[in-house]
Coordinates of C-alpha atoms and ligand atoms in Angstrom, one line a residue:
X1 CA 49.0 -35.9 -22.4
X2 CA 49.6 -39.6 -22.8
X3 CA 53.3 -39.0 -22.7
X4 CA 53.0 -37.2 -19.4
X5 CA 50.7 -39.8 -17.9
X6 CA 53.1 -42.6 -18.0
X7 CA 55.7 -40.4 -16.4
X8 CA 53.7 -40.9 -13.2
X9 CA 55.6 -43.0 -10.8
X10 CA 58.6 -43.6 -12.9
X11 CA 60.2 -40.2 -12.3
X12 CA 61.3 -41.3 -8.9
X13 CA 62.4 -44.8 -9.5
X14 CA 65.9 -44.3 -10.6
X15 CA 68.8 -42.0 -9.8
X16 CA 71.3 -40.4 -12.1
X17 CA 74.9 -41.5 -11.6
X18 CA 76.0 -38.0 -11.6
X19 CA 73.6 -37.2 -8.9
X20 CA 74.8 -40.0 -6.7
X21 CA 78.4 -39.0 -7.0
X22 CA 77.5 -35.4 -6.4
X23 CA 75.6 -36.2 -3.3
X24 CA 78.2 -38.7 -2.2
X25 CA 81.0 -36.3 -2.5
X26 CA 79.2 -33.3 -1.1
X27 CA 77.1 -34.6 1.7
X28 CA 78.7 -37.8 2.8
X29 CA 80.5 -36.3 5.8
X30 CA 77.2 -35.1 7.2
X31 CA 76.1 -37.6 9.7
X32 CA 72.4 -36.9 9.0
X33 CA 72.9 -38.5 5.6
X34 CA 70.5 -37.3 2.9
X35 CA 67.7 -36.2 5.0
X36 CA 68.5 -32.5 5.2
X37 CA 69.5 -30.2 2.3
X38 CA 72.7 -28.5 3.3
X39 CA 72.2 -24.7 3.3
X40 CA 74.1 -23.3 0.4
X41 CA 71.8 -20.4 -0.1
X42 CA 74.1 -17.7 1.0
X43 CA 77.3 -19.1 -0.5
X44 CA 78.2 -18.2 -4.1
X45 CA 77.0 -20.9 -6.4
X46 CA 79.6 -23.4 -7.6
X47 CA 78.7 -24.3 -11.1
X48 CA 78.3 -27.9 -11.9
X49 CA 81.4 -29.4 -13.5
X50 CA 81.1 -28.7 -17.3
X51 CA 83.6 -31.5 -18.2
X52 CA 83.6 -35.0 -17.0
X53 CA 86.4 -35.2 -14.5
X54 CA 89.2 -37.7 -15.3
X55 CA 88.6 -41.0 -13.7
X56 CA 84.9 -40.4 -13.8
X57 CA 84.2 -43.6 -15.7
X58 CA 81.7 -43.7 -18.6
X59 CA 81.1 -47.3 -17.9
X60 CA 78.1 -47.1 -15.7
X61 CA 78.3 -50.8 -15.0
X62 CA 81.3 -50.2 -12.8
X63 CA 81.1 -49.3 -9.2
X64 CA 77.3 -49.2 -8.6
X65 CA 77.6 -51.6 -5.7
X66 CA 79.5 -49.5 -3.2
X67 CA 77.6 -46.2 -3.8
X68 CA 74.9 -45.2 -1.4
X69 CA 71.6 -46.1 -3.0
X70 CA 69.2 -45.6 -0.2
X71 CA 66.9 -42.6 0.1
X72 CA 66.9 -42.2 -3.6
X73 CA 63.8 -40.0 -3.9
X74 CA 65.2 -37.7 -1.2
X75 CA 68.6 -37.6 -2.8
X76 CA 67.1 -36.6 -6.2
X77 CA 65.0 -33.9 -4.9
X78 CA 68.0 -32.6 -3.0
X79 CA 70.0 -32.5 -6.2
X80 CA 67.4 -30.6 -8.2
X81 CA 67.0 -28.3 -5.2
X82 CA 70.7 -27.7 -5.4
X83 CA 70.8 -27.2 -9.2
X84 CA 67.6 -25.1 -9.4
X85 CA 68.4 -22.8 -6.6
X86 CA 67.9 -19.2 -7.4
X87 CA 70.5 -16.9 -5.8
X88 CA 69.9 -13.6 -7.5
X89 CA 67.9 -11.8 -10.1
X90 CA 70.0 -13.1 -12.9
X91 CA 69.2 -16.7 -11.9
X92 CA 65.6 -15.8 -11.7
X93 CA 65.7 -14.3 -15.1
X94 CA 67.4 -17.3 -16.7
X95 CA 64.7 -19.6 -15.2
X96 CA 61.8 -17.4 -16.1
X97 CA 63.0 -16.7 -19.6
X98 CA 63.8 -20.4 -20.0
X99 CA 60.3 -21.4 -19.2
X100 CA 58.8 -18.8 -21.5
X101 CA 61.1 -19.6 -24.5
X102 CA 61.6 -23.3 -24.0
X103 CA 59.0 -24.6 -21.5
X104 CA 61.7 -26.2 -19.4
X105 CA 64.0 -25.2 -16.6
X106 CA 66.9 -23.6 -18.5
X107 CA 68.6 -22.6 -15.3
X108 CA 69.1 -26.3 -14.4
X109 CA 69.9 -27.2 -18.0
X110 CA 72.6 -24.5 -18.2
X111 CA 74.1 -25.6 -14.9
X112 CA 74.3 -29.2 -16.0
X113 CA 76.5 -28.2 -18.8
X114 CA 77.1 -30.1 -22.0
X115 CA 78.2 -33.5 -20.6
X116 CA 76.6 -35.5 -17.9
X117 CA 76.2 -39.1 -16.9
X118 CA 72.8 -40.5 -17.2
X119 CA 71.5 -43.7 -15.4
X120 CA 71.9 -46.8 -17.5
X121 CA 68.2 -47.6 -17.8
X122 CA 68.5 -50.8 -19.9
X123 CA 67.4 -54.1 -18.7
X124 CA 70.4 -56.0 -17.3
X125 CA 70.1 -58.6 -20.0
X126 CA 70.7 -55.9 -22.6
X127 CA 74.1 -55.3 -21.1
X128 CA 75.2 -58.8 -21.9
X129 CA 74.2 -58.5 -25.6
X130 CA 76.9 -58.2 -28.2
X131 CA 76.7 -56.7 -31.7
X132 CA 78.6 -57.3 -34.9
X133 CA 81.4 -54.9 -35.5
X134 CA 80.3 -54.5 -39.1
X135 CA 77.3 -52.4 -38.7
X136 CA 76.1 -49.7 -41.1
X137 CA 77.2 -46.1 -40.4
X138 CA 74.8 -43.6 -39.1
X139 CA 74.0 -40.0 -40.0
X140 CA 72.4 -38.3 -37.1
X141 CA 69.9 -35.6 -38.1
X142 CA 68.9 -33.1 -35.4
X143 CA 66.5 -30.4 -36.5
X144 CA 66.0 -27.4 -34.2
X145 CA 64.1 -24.2 -33.9
X146 CA 65.0 -21.8 -31.1
X147 CA 66.4 -24.6 -28.9
X148 CA 68.1 -23.8 -25.6
X149 CA 71.8 -23.7 -26.3
X150 CA 72.7 -26.0 -23.4
X151 CA 70.1 -28.6 -24.3
X152 CA 71.2 -28.7 -28.0
X153 CA 74.8 -29.0 -27.0
X154 CA 74.1 -31.7 -24.5
X155 CA 72.2 -33.6 -27.2
X156 CA 75.2 -33.3 -29.6
X157 CA 77.8 -34.2 -26.9
X158 CA 75.8 -37.2 -25.6
X159 CA 76.0 -38.6 -29.1
X160 CA 79.7 -37.9 -29.5
X161 CA 80.4 -39.3 -26.0
X162 CA 78.4 -42.5 -26.4
X163 CA 78.7 -43.5 -30.0
X164 CA 81.6 -45.5 -31.4
X165 CA 83.3 -43.2 -33.9
X166 CA 83.4 -45.9 -36.5
X167 CA 79.6 -46.0 -36.5
X168 CA 79.2 -42.3 -36.7
X169 CA 79.2 -40.9 -40.2
X170 CA 78.2 -37.4 -39.2
X171 CA 75.9 -35.3 -37.1
X172 CA 73.7 -32.9 -39.2
X173 CA 72.3 -30.0 -37.3
X174 CA 69.5 -28.3 -39.2
X175 CA 68.8 -24.8 -37.9
X176 CA 65.2 -24.1 -38.9
X177 CA 65.8 -20.4 -39.1
X178 CA 66.1 -19.8 -35.4
X179 CA 65.9 -16.3 -34.0
X180 CA 67.9 -16.6 -30.9
X181 CA 71.2 -14.8 -30.9
X182 CA 73.4 -17.5 -29.4
X183 CA 72.1 -20.0 -32.0
X184 CA 72.8 -17.5 -34.8
X185 CA 76.3 -16.6 -33.6
X186 CA 77.9 -18.7 -30.9
X187 CA 76.8 -22.1 -32.2
X188 CA 78.9 -21.9 -35.4
X189 CA 82.0 -20.7 -33.4
X190 CA 81.4 -23.5 -30.8
X191 CA 81.3 -26.1 -33.5
X192 CA 84.3 -24.8 -35.2
X193 CA 86.4 -24.5 -32.1
X194 CA 85.3 -27.5 -30.1
X195 CA 83.8 -30.2 -32.2
X196 CA 84.9 -32.8 -34.7
X197 CA 84.4 -32.1 -38.4
X198 CA 81.7 -34.7 -38.3
X199 CA 79.4 -32.1 -36.8
X200 CA 77.9 -30.1 -39.7
X201 CA 75.5 -27.2 -39.5
X202 CA 72.8 -26.6 -42.2
X203 CA 70.8 -23.4 -42.0
X204 CA 67.3 -23.1 -43.4
X205 CA 66.8 -19.6 -44.9
X206 CA 63.1 -19.8 -44.0
X207 CA 61.3 -21.6 -41.3
X208 CA 60.4 -24.9 -42.8
X209 CA 59.1 -26.8 -39.8
X210 CA 60.5 -30.1 -38.5
X211 CA 59.1 -32.2 -41.3
X212 CA 60.7 -30.4 -44.3
X213 CA 63.6 -29.6 -41.9
X214 CA 64.4 -33.3 -41.5
X215 CA 64.0 -33.9 -45.3
X216 CA 66.7 -31.2 -45.8
X217 CA 68.9 -32.8 -43.2
X218 CA 68.5 -36.2 -44.8
X219 CA 69.3 -34.8 -48.3
X220 CA 72.8 -33.8 -46.9
X221 CA 73.4 -37.1 -45.2
X222 CA 76.0 -39.6 -46.6
X223 CA 75.7 -42.4 -44.0
X224 CA 74.0 -45.7 -44.6
X225 CA 71.4 -45.1 -41.9
X226 CA 69.5 -42.0 -40.9
X227 CA 68.9 -41.4 -37.2
X228 CA 66.6 -38.6 -36.2
X229 CA 66.7 -37.0 -32.8
X230 CA 64.9 -34.0 -31.2
X231 CA 67.2 -31.2 -30.2
X232 CA 66.7 -31.8 -26.4
X233 CA 67.7 -35.5 -26.1
X234 CA 70.5 -37.4 -24.3
X235 CA 71.4 -40.8 -25.6
X236 CA 72.2 -43.6 -23.2
X237 CA 74.9 -46.2 -23.1
X238 CA 75.2 -48.4 -26.2
X239 CA 72.2 -46.7 -27.7
X240 CA 73.1 -47.0 -31.4
X241 CA 74.3 -50.6 -32.0
X242 CA 70.9 -52.2 -31.1
X243 CA 69.2 -49.8 -33.5
X244 CA 71.6 -50.5 -36.4
X245 CA 71.6 -54.3 -36.0
X246 CA 67.9 -54.9 -37.1
X247 CA 68.3 -52.5 -40.0
X248 CA 71.4 -54.4 -41.2
X249 CA 69.4 -57.6 -41.1
X250 CA 66.5 -56.1 -43.1
X251 CA 66.8 -52.6 -44.6
X252 CA 63.0 -52.3 -44.5
X253 CA 62.9 -52.4 -40.8
X254 CA 62.5 -49.0 -39.1
X255 CA 63.4 -48.9 -35.4
X256 CA 62.8 -46.6 -32.4
X257 CA 64.6 -46.5 -29.1
X258 CA 62.7 -46.5 -25.8
X259 CA 62.2 -42.8 -25.0
X260 CA 63.3 -42.2 -21.5
X261 CA 62.0 -39.2 -19.6
X262 CA 64.0 -36.1 -18.8
X263 CA 61.9 -33.9 -16.5
X264 CA 61.3 -30.5 -17.9
X265 CA 61.3 -29.0 -14.4
X266 CA 64.3 -30.9 -12.8
X267 CA 66.2 -32.3 -15.8
X268 CA 66.3 -35.6 -13.9
X269 CA 66.7 -38.5 -16.3
X270 CA 64.5 -41.5 -15.5
X271 CA 63.6 -44.8 -17.1
X272 CA 60.4 -45.2 -19.1
X273 CA 58.2 -48.2 -19.0
X274 CA 58.4 -50.3 -22.2
X275 CA 55.3 -49.4 -24.2
X276 CA 54.4 -49.2 -27.9
X277 CA 52.8 -46.6 -30.1
X278 CA 49.2 -46.3 -31.0
X279 CA 46.8 -43.5 -31.9
X280 CA 43.2 -42.4 -31.4
X281 CA 40.7 -41.3 -34.0
X282 CA 41.5 -37.7 -33.2
X283 CA 44.8 -38.7 -34.8
X284 CA 46.7 -38.1 -31.7
X285 CA 49.6 -40.4 -30.8
X286 CA 49.3 -42.4 -27.6
X287 CA 51.2 -45.1 -25.8
X288 CA 49.7 -48.5 -25.3
X289 CA 50.8 -51.5 -23.4
X290 CA 52.7 -54.1 -25.4
X291 CA 50.5 -57.2 -25.9
X292 CA 52.0 -60.1 -24.1
X293 CA 52.1 -62.2 -27.2
X294 CA 54.4 -59.7 -28.8
X295 CA 56.9 -59.8 -26.0
X296 CA 59.3 -62.5 -25.2
X297 CA 60.7 -65.1 -27.6
X298 CA 64.2 -66.4 -27.4
X299 CA 65.7 -63.1 -26.5
X300 CA 63.2 -62.5 -23.6
X301 CA 61.9 -59.0 -23.0
X302 CA 64.9 -57.4 -24.6
X303 CA 63.9 -58.4 -28.1
X304 CA 62.6 -55.7 -30.5
X305 CA 58.8 -55.8 -30.8
X306 CA 56.3 -54.4 -33.4
X307 CA 54.8 -51.0 -32.8
X308 CA 51.8 -49.8 -34.8
X309 CA 53.1 -46.2 -34.7
X310 CA 56.1 -44.2 -33.6
X311 CA 56.1 -41.1 -31.4
X312 CA 57.9 -39.3 -34.1
X313 CA 61.1 -37.7 -32.9
X314 CA 63.5 -40.6 -32.4
X315 CA 64.0 -43.3 -35.0
X316 CA 66.5 -44.9 -37.3
X317 CA 65.9 -45.9 -40.9
X318 CA 68.0 -47.1 -43.8
X319 CA 68.8 -43.9 -45.8
X320 CA 68.0 -45.5 -49.2
X321 CA 64.8 -46.9 -47.8
X322 CA 63.8 -43.5 -46.4
X323 CA 64.1 -42.0 -49.9
X324 CA 62.3 -44.8 -51.8
X325 CA 59.5 -44.9 -49.3
X326 CA 58.8 -41.3 -50.0
X327 CA 60.8 -39.4 -47.2
X328 CA 58.0 -37.3 -45.6
X329 CA 55.1 -35.4 -47.0
X330 CA 56.7 -32.1 -47.9
X331 CA 53.2 -30.5 -47.9
X332 CA 53.1 -30.8 -44.1
X333 CA 54.0 -27.8 -42.1
X334 CA 55.9 -27.0 -38.8
X335 CA 54.7 -29.8 -36.4
X336 CA 52.5 -32.8 -36.0
X337 CA 51.0 -35.7 -37.9
X338 CA 54.2 -36.8 -39.7
X339 CA 54.8 -39.5 -37.2
X340 CA 51.5 -41.2 -38.0
X341 CA 51.9 -40.7 -41.7
X342 CA 55.3 -42.4 -41.8
X343 CA 54.1 -45.1 -39.5
X344 CA 51.1 -46.0 -41.7
X345 CA 53.3 -45.8 -44.8
X346 CA 56.0 -48.1 -43.4
X347 CA 53.5 -50.8 -42.5
X348 CA 51.2 -50.4 -45.5
X349 CA 54.0 -50.3 -48.0
X350 CA 55.9 -53.4 -47.0
X351 CA 58.1 -52.4 -44.1
X352 CA 57.9 -52.9 -40.4
X353 CA 58.3 -50.6 -37.4
X354 CA 59.9 -52.0 -34.2
X355 CA 60.8 -50.6 -30.8
X356 CA 64.1 -51.8 -29.5
X357 CA 64.1 -52.1 -25.7
X358 CA 67.8 -52.2 -25.4
X359 CA 68.3 -48.8 -27.0
X360 CA 67.5 -45.9 -24.7
X361 CA 67.4 -42.2 -25.4
X362 CA 66.2 -39.5 -23.0
X363 CA 64.0 -36.7 -24.2
X364 CA 62.7 -33.6 -22.4
X365 CA 59.0 -33.9 -22.3
X366 CA 57.4 -30.5 -21.9
X367 CA 53.9 -29.5 -20.9
X368 CA 53.4 -27.1 -23.9
X369 CA 55.0 -26.3 -27.1
X370 CA 56.9 -23.1 -26.7
X371 CA 56.7 -21.9 -30.3
X372 CA 53.9 -21.2 -32.7
X373 CA 53.7 -21.5 -36.4
X374 CA 54.0 -18.6 -38.8
X375 CA 50.5 -17.2 -39.4
X376 CA 49.3 -19.1 -36.3
X377 CA 47.9 -22.0 -38.3
X378 CA 46.9 -25.2 -36.6
X379 CA 49.5 -27.3 -38.5
X380 CA 48.5 -30.5 -36.7
X381 CA 45.0 -30.3 -38.2
X382 CA 46.4 -29.5 -41.7
X383 CA 48.9 -32.3 -41.6
X384 CA 46.4 -34.8 -40.1
X385 CA 43.9 -34.0 -42.9
X386 CA 46.5 -34.7 -45.5
X387 CA 47.5 -38.0 -44.0
X388 CA 43.8 -39.0 -43.5
X389 CA 43.1 -38.3 -47.2
X390 CA 46.1 -40.1 -48.5
X391 CA 46.3 -43.1 -46.2
X392 CA 43.1 -43.8 -44.3
X393 CA 40.6 -44.7 -47.1
X394 CA 37.1 -44.9 -45.7
X395 CA 38.5 -44.7 -42.1
X396 CA 39.1 -41.0 -42.6
X397 CA 35.4 -40.7 -41.7
X398 CA 36.4 -41.7 -38.1
X399 CA 38.7 -38.7 -37.9
X400 CA 36.1 -36.4 -39.5
X401 CA 33.5 -37.6 -37.0
X402 CA 35.8 -36.4 -34.2
X403 CA 36.7 -33.2 -36.0
X404 CA 33.6 -32.3 -38.1
X405 CA 34.8 -28.7 -38.5
X406 CA 37.6 -29.9 -40.7
X407 CA 35.5 -31.6 -43.2
X408 CA 35.5 -28.7 -45.7
X409 CA 38.9 -27.4 -44.8
X410 CA 41.5 -27.1 -47.5
X411 CA 44.5 -29.3 -47.1
X412 CA 46.4 -28.6 -50.3
X413 CA 47.5 -30.8 -53.2
X414 CA 48.0 -34.5 -52.3
X415 CA 48.3 -35.9 -55.8
X416 CA 52.0 -36.7 -55.4
X417 CA 51.4 -38.6 -52.3
X418 CA 48.5 -40.6 -53.8
X419 CA 50.8 -41.4 -56.7
X420 CA 53.5 -42.6 -54.3
X421 CA 51.0 -44.8 -52.6
X422 CA 50.1 -46.3 -55.9
X423 CA 53.6 -46.7 -57.1
X424 CA 54.7 -48.5 -54.0
X425 CA 51.7 -50.7 -54.3
X426 CA 50.7 -50.2 -50.7
X427 CA 48.0 -52.1 -48.8
X428 CA 44.8 -50.7 -47.6
X429 CA 44.2 -49.0 -44.2
X430 CA 41.8 -51.8 -43.4
X431 CA 44.7 -54.2 -43.8
X432 CA 46.8 -52.1 -41.4
X433 CA 44.1 -52.0 -38.8
X434 CA 43.4 -55.8 -39.1
X435 CA 47.0 -56.9 -39.0
X436 CA 49.0 -54.3 -37.2
X437 CA 46.6 -52.5 -34.8
X438 CA 43.7 -54.9 -34.2
X439 CA 43.2 -53.4 -30.7
X440 CA 41.9 -50.2 -32.4
X441 CA 38.2 -49.8 -31.7
X442 CA 36.5 -48.9 -35.0
X443 CA 32.9 -48.8 -33.9
X444 CA 32.7 -45.2 -32.9
X445 CA 35.0 -42.2 -32.5
X446 CA 36.9 -42.7 -29.4
X447 CA 39.2 -39.7 -29.3
X448 CA 38.3 -39.1 -25.7
X449 CA 39.3 -42.5 -24.4
X450 CA 41.0 -42.1 -21.1
X451 CA 44.8 -42.3 -21.1
X452 CA 46.1 -45.7 -20.6
X453 CA 48.3 -46.1 -17.5
X454 CA 50.8 -48.7 -18.3
X455 CA 53.5 -48.2 -15.8
X456 CA 53.6 -51.4 -13.9
X457 CA 55.3 -49.8 -11.0
X458 CA 52.6 -47.2 -10.6
X459 CA 51.2 -47.0 -7.2
X460 CA 49.8 -44.3 -4.8
X461 CA 52.8 -42.5 -3.4
X462 CA 53.4 -43.3 0.3
X463 CA 52.4 -40.6 2.7
X464 CA 55.3 -39.4 4.8
X465 CA 53.6 -36.9 7.0
X466 CA 50.1 -35.5 7.6
X467 CA 49.1 -32.4 9.6
X468 CA 48.8 -28.6 9.7
X469 CA 51.4 -26.6 7.9
X470 CA 52.3 -23.9 10.3
X471 CA 54.2 -20.7 9.7
X472 CA 56.6 -20.5 12.6
X473 CA 56.8 -16.7 12.8
X474 CA 53.1 -16.3 13.3
X475 CA 51.9 -19.7 14.4
X476 CA 49.2 -19.5 11.8
X477 CA 48.4 -22.2 9.3
X478 CA 48.4 -22.5 5.6
X479 CA 45.0 -23.1 4.1
X480 CA 43.0 -22.4 0.9
X481 CA 41.9 -18.8 0.5
X482 CA 38.6 -20.1 -0.9
X483 CA 37.4 -23.7 -1.0
X484 CA 40.2 -26.3 -1.0
X485 CA 38.6 -28.0 -4.0
X486 CA 38.9 -24.9 -6.2
X487 CA 41.5 -25.4 -8.9
X488 CA 43.8 -22.4 -9.3
X489 CA 42.9 -21.1 -5.8
X490 CA 45.5 -19.3 -3.7
X491 CA 46.7 -20.4 -0.3
X492 CA 47.0 -18.0 2.6
X493 CA 47.8 -18.4 6.3
X494 CA 44.9 -18.3 8.7
X495 CA 44.2 -19.0 12.4
X496 CA 45.0 -22.7 12.9
X497 CA 41.9 -24.8 13.5
X498 CA 42.9 -28.3 14.6
X499 CA 39.4 -29.6 14.0
X500 CA 39.3 -28.4 10.4
X501 CA 40.0 -31.1 7.9
X502 CA 40.4 -28.4 5.3
X503 CA 43.6 -27.3 6.9
X504 CA 45.1 -30.8 6.7
X505 CA 48.1 -31.3 4.4
X506 CA 49.6 -34.6 3.4
X507 CA 53.2 -34.8 2.3
X508 CA 54.2 -37.9 0.3
X509 CA 57.2 -39.6 -1.0
X510 CA 56.7 -37.8 -4.4
X511 CA 57.3 -34.6 -2.4
X512 CA 53.8 -33.4 -3.1
X513 CA 51.9 -31.2 -0.6
X514 CA 48.2 -32.1 -0.9
X515 CA 45.5 -30.0 0.9
X516 CA 42.5 -31.8 2.3
X517 CA 43.2 -34.9 0.1
X518 CA 42.2 -32.8 -2.9
X519 CA 44.7 -30.6 -4.8
X520 CA 48.4 -30.2 -4.8
X521 CA 50.4 -27.1 -4.0
X522 CA 51.7 -26.0 -7.4
X523 CA 54.1 -23.3 -8.7
X524 CA 53.4 -21.8 -12.0
X525 CA 56.1 -22.5 -14.5
X526 CA 55.8 -19.1 -16.2
X527 CA 56.9 -16.7 -13.6
X528 CA 58.7 -17.4 -10.4
X529 CA 57.2 -14.3 -8.8
X530 CA 53.7 -15.7 -9.1
X531 CA 52.3 -17.1 -5.9
X532 CA 51.7 -20.9 -5.5
X533 CA 48.2 -22.2 -6.2
X534 CA 46.2 -25.3 -5.7
X535 CA 46.2 -27.5 -8.8
X536 CA 45.3 -31.0 -9.8
X537 CA 48.1 -33.3 -8.8
X538 CA 50.0 -34.3 -11.9
X539 CA 52.5 -36.7 -10.3
X540 CA 55.5 -35.7 -12.3
X541 CA 57.3 -33.6 -9.7
X542 CA 58.7 -30.3 -10.7
X543 CA 56.1 -27.6 -10.2
X544 CA 54.5 -29.7 -7.4
X545 CA 57.7 -30.9 -5.7
X546 CA 58.5 -29.4 -2.3
X547 CA 61.4 -30.2 -0.1
X548 CA 61.6 -29.5 3.7
X549 CA 65.1 -28.3 4.4
X550 CA 67.3 -26.9 7.1
X551 CA 66.0 -24.0 9.1
X552 CA 62.5 -25.3 8.5
X553 CA 62.5 -24.0 5.0
X554 CA 60.1 -25.2 2.4
X555 CA 61.9 -25.3 -0.9
X556 CA 60.2 -25.4 -4.3
X557 CA 62.1 -27.5 -6.7
X558 CA 61.2 -26.0 -10.1
X559 CA 61.4 -22.3 -9.0
X560 CA 64.5 -22.8 -6.9
X561 CA 63.0 -20.6 -4.1
X562 CA 61.4 -20.9 -0.7
X563 CA 57.8 -20.3 0.5
X564 CA 57.5 -17.1 2.5
X565 CA 54.8 -15.3 4.4
X566 CA 54.5 -12.0 2.6
X567 CA 53.4 -9.6 5.2
X568 CA 53.5 -10.8 8.8
X569 CA 51.3 -8.0 10.1
X570 CA 48.6 -8.3 7.4
X571 CA 45.6 -10.4 8.2
X572 CA 45.3 -11.3 4.5
X573 CA 48.1 -13.8 5.1
X574 CA 49.4 -13.9 1.5
X575 CA 52.4 -16.1 0.7
X576 CA 54.9 -15.9 -2.1
X577 CA 58.1 -17.5 -3.3
X578 CA 61.4 -15.8 -2.4
X579 CA 65.1 -16.4 -2.4
X580 CA 65.8 -18.8 0.5
X581 CA 67.3 -16.8 3.4
X582 CA 66.3 -18.8 6.4
X583 CA 64.3 -15.9 8.0
X584 CA 61.4 -16.6 10.3
X585 CA 58.8 -15.7 7.6
X586 CA 60.2 -18.6 5.6
X587 CA 60.0 -21.2 8.3
X588 CA 57.3 -23.8 8.1
X589 CA 56.4 -26.8 10.2
X590 CA 54.2 -29.7 9.2
X591 CA 52.7 -31.4 12.2
X592 CA 49.5 -32.6 13.8
Ligands
UD2_601 C1 56.8 -35.1 -30.9 C2 58.1 -35.7 -31.4 C3 58.6 -34.8 -32.4 C4 57.6 -34.7 -33.6 C5 56.3 -34.3 -33.1 C6 55.2 -34.4 -34.1 C7 59.1 -37.2 -29.8 C8 60.0 -37.3 -28.6 N1 59.0 -35.9 -30.3 O1 56.8 -33.8 -30.4 O2 59.9 -35.2 -32.9 O3 57.6 -35.9 -34.2 O4 55.9 -35.1 -32.0 O5 55.4 -33.5 -35.2 O6 58.7 -38.2 -30.3 N2 61.4 -28.0 -34.7 C9 61.9 -27.4 -35.9 N3 61.2 -26.5 -36.5 C10 59.9 -26.2 -36.1 C11 59.4 -26.8 -35.0 C12 60.2 -27.8 -34.3 O7 63.1 -27.7 -36.3 O8 59.3 -25.4 -36.7 C13 62.3 -29.0 -34.0 C14 62.4 -28.8 -32.5 O9 63.4 -27.9 -32.2 C15 62.6 -30.2 -32.0 C16 61.9 -31.1 -33.0 O10 61.7 -30.3 -34.1 O11 64.0 -30.5 -32.0 C17 60.6 -31.6 -32.5 O12 59.8 -30.6 -31.9 P1 59.2 -30.7 -30.4 O13 60.3 -31.1 -29.5 O14 58.6 -29.4 -30.1 O15 58.2 -31.8 -30.6 P2 57.6 -32.8 -29.4 O16 58.7 -33.5 -28.8 O17 56.6 -32.1 -28.6
MN602 MN1 60.7 -32.8 -28.4

């Protein structure tokens, strides 16, 4: 949840370069600029270019100045509208299956292809930094289980496209016994036919989970430094050098890039605020603001700073050091907890963990994990118990106070890990709290602490329009079927009542439609045939992002369809989402 909270507000603050060019080339002739989405609904879809066209420079510093940069929010919504548009049942199927299997919009991911430009989200001072040519070589380890083919390949290609070959020892793809056909068959062929020999595929014969999966990847690695990435990332300009430099200086320094946000609904890449890692006594990772005393120094805000924990997916570490520090706890299964375990271990056993603001890597943050664990076990609890018993000394009571039901739960044999702690002569957890994370409140369990909003730029989105949302075929107005404060409630068209505040919609710059200042009009991610509902506003676009387009259509960005009055003659007034066709039942007007 913390990950999603800080997305708020930052999603709409930057624009992908690709997007600008796309809009520039496609819409520039239109005198109305960006305000209207051109109707392409009835034309065959032109797939987004799969290869970067010649002359399309990779140096994103060039040329920014003369591109149109105004109306960014509008332009972005238009692009995802374009890319997410459903034209037929097949598109609908790709979208729906994608959400089921991957919890993100696979239709857009597929249309983006394997290469794309991403906005250079680094601070401008980063762009002036130079790095020694003699840096250690990196082995990139990417572990995946049932990943969407296009997302995996975009991860791999982004590394190949944006990493100097002399720094890239290899890319190790660890298939954690995926069941999807394309991963089982096409991937091997694709690698053989299209990719350099540096890309190697390792297949697990059994599902191991990401923790043992990464250990397997690391055991095959031959580079000086291990770099771990999730299988749905896109690395940014000059991402690797700033990670390697501090490791070269001190091999006990472990580093993380800033994890930028790729929206699960729109695939829009946007900049993350610079924050550091923490945790709560429920042993959930969270983001915290960086204490001012830790920022700055001679390098200003671009200098690496200390972080008590890492998010887990994206980090670089000297390979020898990874091994001597005890890799990971091989008794941990599938998902969860390993990030806190390795963070505590790094700090307590003589290393340090830094976040490097000049290195940026995008990651698709999704609302739910689309896979389970074999046997349906809660691996997060199992793994957290292990780490609490190995590393947290008397402070494990803080965790058990939050999770009393786990007190007598079996967590397997930890003697190897305890021996490791002894052998490495690691410090106490109290030392860690006092010296690395003094902000942590120890007095009582505080697992339910409200998420910290750290995005400096966060503000209430500006209201663009307010009024009734009228269906133009019937001149009736969209309203809540029940009470507008009821979460999950349906919306229907009713007789317009201009005195009724409960029929008032606000439309804001985040493209949200909010009824009666309470809830947002939201489209379920699971099935595009479900009707829209009123849900708590989440502020991260996608399922709550609506665009008014040509022919008065009301387009929903994450489903790729338009709002339609279902049966004009019925007094029930049900609405649904349908392929955009410009018909009167799909025409809506927001006005006083
Ligand atoms: C976050 C981390 C993730 C990991 C996790 C805690 C980031 C951006 N992501 O969750 O890397 O540290 O917290 O454990 O910091 N996978 C397998 N086998 C499995 C399950 C997953 O190979 O059985 C792969 C999966 O395909 C993905 C990676 O492991 O590439 C991480 O899984 P995730 O993306 O579901 O985790 P995420 O980002 O929610
Ligand atoms: Mn992930």
